[in-house]
Amino acid sequence: MVFPRSGGLRAPPLLLSFLLPAIWEVGSGQLRYSVPEEAPHGTFVGRIAQDLGLEPAELVPRLFRVASRERGDLLEVNLQNGILFVNSRLDREELCGRSAECSLHLEVIVDRPLQVFHVEVEVRDVNDNPPVFPSIQKNLFIAESRPLDTRVPLEGASDADIGANALLTYRLSPSEYFSLEKPSHDYQVKGLGLVLRKSLDREETPEIFLVLTATDGGKPEQTGTVQLLITVLDANDNAPVFDRTLYTVKLPENVPNGTLVIKVNASDLDEGLNGDVVYSFSTDVAPNVKNKFHIDTNTGQISVNGYIDFEEYKSYEILVEGIDKGQLPLSGHCRVIVEIQDTNDNVPYVEFKSLSLPISENAPLSTVIALISVSDRDSGANGQVTCTLMPDTPFKLVSTFKNYYSLVLDSALDRETVSAYQVVVTARDGGSPPLWATASVSVEVADVNDNAPAFAQAEYTVFVKENNAPGSHIFTVRARDADAQENARVSYALVERRVGERALSSYVSVHAESGKVHALQPLDREELELLRFQVSARDAGVPALGSNVTLQVFVLDENDNAPALLAPAGGGALSEALWRSVGAGHVVTKVRAVDADSGYNAWLSYELQPPAGADGARSPFRVGLYTGEISTTRALDEADAPRQRLLVLVKDHGEPALTATATVLVSLVDSGQEPKTSRVSLGVVGPEASLVDVNVYLIVAICAVSSLLVLTLVLYVALRCWGSPTQGACAPGKPVLVCSSAVGSWSYSQQRRQRVCSGEGPPKTDLMAFSPSLPQGPNSAEERQQPSDSDYIGKPRQSNPDWRYSASLRAGMHSSVHLEEAGILRAGPGGPDQQWPTVSSATPEPEAGEVSPPVGAGVNSNSWTFKYGPGNPKQSGPGELPDKFIIPGSPAIISIRQEPSNSQIDKSDFITFGKKEETKKKKKKKKGNKTQEKKEKGNSTTDNSDQ
């Protein structure tokens, strides 16, 4: 939109200038507009956004802005429509002076990404300045005797405009004495002056008044005037004359004061005072000349009197006047043109115009980081500037326009390696010697979340004692993130999973900031030996990165579990009946205990406590230190009390040691009495007889059931023996294992079948079954001669408590038996060999083998490993059967006995099965041989059912 300007005759040309369209062109990578000076506020300059290929909608988001070397408020951009308009008064003469070209250099900057556009706006000149003379009136003195065509120089007018607007023409008011000599285009030849056309007569015309008018070439014209007052002097015949009317000299800038510039000379043909010349600057000389130069009035030497700067003025015009000393002085004039030569006295200037900092470490290559402008006030080669960048930086300089550079990214950045760069730009001119300047900027690299938290180890092992306090600190995980600020702020969390039937978070927790791991509840090694879980570490970046670390928490055992007595000792006192006739070493019973701890905390030892009020007499019983077997230390006599109360102290090896006490009631029975065994509960205080009766009924019932089972098995074997189709009913054969079960195991031999069928023939090797398999007493490894059936009549037999245990418990108790060797079961010469693992026996006897302490917890903590030693007389030799062996997967131990040929034991009773022997003994008691009873009386028997 065009706004007309008021102001009389000056308005029409300005209006015409505004109506000229503002043109633009693309050249050398920039836009070019033009606008007339003195354009009012809001004058349209150009559609800068459209010309730069930008949409008006993206100007604000991309931070569109305009910067200028000159005043930054002269031109503005409407961010709504992208139009460049005049914002304040444009005065070409103020901006550019007398320069032929006047342009405003604009830098248009947009971000996201950073882009720079160079725009040049030409300020066109309008004829807004009239010609101006140095003064409004000039006084001239001319002698009446001056000859015709005498020339009197004049100082012309000046016009601040340029071009045609500054092209001046002069005219002189009508005069019969003088005419006007106009200056030519070559100002070095001759200038403006008055020429005398008619002789002067002081008496007739003492003063002459003239008006000199200067008119410029603008439309409309602008004029300026000066009044000339010419005074006619009395006769002085000759005026001073200079050697040359024009002197030209070249002077380097920055010369010191007093430097001689030139010496002018004028001569006067008169004599005396009329011939003496005095030199001075003309009254029309410019003020800057008077400030920079000095003329010697007597010699005419012009010297430097101020700072000469090429960048300030490139040339000076000095008007010199020579005046004689006559009564009516005459003067001569000349001009001195001083051209200033440039020297390399200005250091280049470097400026960072725009910075896009910090720069992201994942910024792509060629990203613009900063804009750099350089300048040098010198000219020519002295003003040509080149820029360089310090080495070893991931940046480079790209020349975008004359004296403009862009600092761009040249290689990839990594903030974790270098977080900031000090970029130094060096600008060097082409002078000799060259001058240089530097400018630096700190380029900070912004962090990007490109590093996940990292733990020092992939897995940590932690040892924690059980029974810890709830909430106790057990470990601290620490992850390091190489990023910065929020990207390096690490938080920790559990990787949730199930531990058995419970969530992991019910056992442990981790602090989100410190990484401290706490146990939320006391840990029990007997419940949980190893807790393995993961802790995750995640940073606060977007998107968040994370990693996991594995923690293995081993729960260390503490002696927090006292030994536990197994039934029946654990639930009450154990009552046992014992013949007084037994000898030393007879095993009475065995105290069994377990410890839920592990290692030495579960290693149990047994001690027999002396009864209260004991008189120091030696007790007839002892207990195995590690087996718990109670056996006799000597033969019993009549002096021993009929009821013995034994207190067995079971103690572990922990610190401090924990104990349990078992009570064993032993009733000594004389020969001929019916032994009665009973178990009396410690928790019930009452008559022991009632408890004994209850146990007797229970034993009778169990024996009856066992007898039925044995009878069934015997019938089954007999049927198999008689019904064999391939062999004779009583044909010999190799031993064959028939059956094993969870409640007992038994074996069968072909040789025994022959004896059952015919009742004759030499005695053969039999397999004897014992069930269930439990740790054996100290005498169990010794082979004893099996008594005949009559030996059982009237003799007390050790109670076997194994019938109280379930099959799973017996299997668990036996599962820790170590299989050390393999025995060879041979049927006879030439027969096939059968490999059987031998049993591990819990015996402390040195001749039986090696003994080692337990290494595990639970019901197996009392188990011992037995190996046949070199001194064991029962080591099987070639062709012999091992003493005993186990059936894999069965809790039973099968023992093999070798019977002499003259043995009178009834071979029909070749199967022994737990408590079933009690029923068999009762039957044999009714029909036993009294002669055999007397013969075998006094011999001690060993109950193998506990083995």
C-alpha angles and dihedrals in degrees: 000000000000121000113199117225123228121218113111119261093001095067101074097058091045090050090051090051092053091051091060108100118249104241128200135193137186113236135146089002096302144096123241127203133170132212131174119247119254089033110160124247113286096027110156114247105169148311093265098172094051092045091052092050095249127135116232090232092063098050096089098041091049093048095242110201140162125221127186136191089223126049107328097215099061094090130025138183124229102228091202097062104009096241121150112221141171112269103178141007116305113208111180094194091054094046101042108009113202094345114133092223125047121183138158113225112213128188114206111201128189128175135213088076107015111242132170127203125187117219126184120199115193116213106215119214121243125191096258099133125071123212112274128203120210090248138005093237132032125193118213127187118204127174117235090232096062113126125241119276090032108156123221112192120226133197110243128222125262130222122202091210124086137226118009090350089064098042103113131201123191134211131183126216113253113283134163094209104047140038129193121251106205121212120253125229089261101073091190094067105055138331141204118315150141121257120206109235101170132035117260126234115194093198092054101037114014094170135026124198119206135170121217115200126194120199125190127216098246127115111270096027123244120210139195131189141199129192116231117207109193116193116198112221131203119263120306103154106207130038123205114269124204122223090239132013091216129040122188123194136169118221126185116230123251094033113156124257114276094035109147112243102178142321119232123200132202128181131204121202092209122095132236119005090346088064098047111101126208117200125216143150114268117255088241094060117122118259093240089060092055088050096050104036141042130200125207106231093212104039102027093232113154114206137177114269102170146024111303112207123178091203090058101044126002095195142008130211113209122191110206123195126198116200126184125223098242123133087254099032121215124204140209128200140210139168128234118199112199114195114198116220119215121239127188095261101130123083116221115260120225122194133176102223100184133009128198098196143200100030120212116245090232094051112137122248118275091032109155110239104171143359118230128195123191130190140174123196091211121093136231116006090346089064098045108106130193124191129215133183127224112257128250096047127117091235138085139192121244120192107229102169140350106310091353126112136179122218104219136178112262103176139018120285130222116189092195089061100038119006098186139015128209102217115199119193118196121202117196127183128215097246127120108270093021122230123215141188135190136212127187136198131186111234110202118202112224116222124248121195096251099130125073120212110271129205122215090235134024091224136023128199117212128187117206127177115235122249091042119169115268111263094019118155112247105168145349122224118203127192125185123214116198092206124090139246114346092359089061098044103110125200125191132216140167120258095232120228140146121272103197106307095337134076119254090237090067089064105039140008133195126214109241096222108028098035092227112157116215130190107231095200139018111282119229116205091200087060101034123017099171128026112191119183143143132244119205125212119201130177127222096244127120108272095023119230125206148172137195135231126198121229122197109197111193113197109220117218123247126189095257099131122074119213112278120215116226120230132312093020091043092056101038147329118314114230120201132177117219132187114240088222096068116115133226117300095029110149110233101179142316130247112217124198137163134201121211091210124086139235116006090347087067098040104111130202129188128220130182110228117217112244119254113271094017112167093217095265115149113263115235090222136065135181128224110253094227104010101054091221114150112213138163120267095198142001113291119243138187092269091068114096113254091234118048120191111201123192113201116195113208112199133177126214098243127122105276097020118233122212144196129193127221123195120213121188112203119192115200111218125198122222114280095029123114107245117229123197125193140161118226120201115234091214093061120068111203145092114326092215094072092052091048091053092052092051091047091055090048093050092048091052093049092047091052092053091046091051091055090051093050092047090052091051092049092051090049092052092047092053091049090049096051096040101053108130100195102045136039119273090254101022115145119248145160122286114277126196107228110181147351128184142177092260099044145336132227135179136211134205134203090225091057090050090057090053092049091052101045104018091220141085134075119310115266137201114285131198115227120202124212123186138230107016112231133160109291132232126255093265096045094094091060116092111233131191109254111239123233123255092265090061090070094058112107093352122120114240125208113258114245110217094187093098088072092065124085120235092252092052092048090048091050092048091052097041093089094059106122119225104221106163141011122239124209118233108204126187093200142291112338093007124130119270122237120201115223128174113238121232125256109235127207100221128136094202110123095216092057098063142265126339126201130183121251119272103190139060132238127042091337094061091099095050119119130197114234126194128180107251130208091259096052108116090200095064106131116247131203113303092011128115120240117254093245142346139185132235111235110248092017127100091216126104116211115211123197119210126194110219123203118241093245095051113136096199113128105254093202087078095064096130121076116182120178114279093357089092090072091064092047092051091054091053093047091048091064095052102027126136110254092202091056089047092057092046095051096038113123095026114124120233129205122221106227095184090091092058 
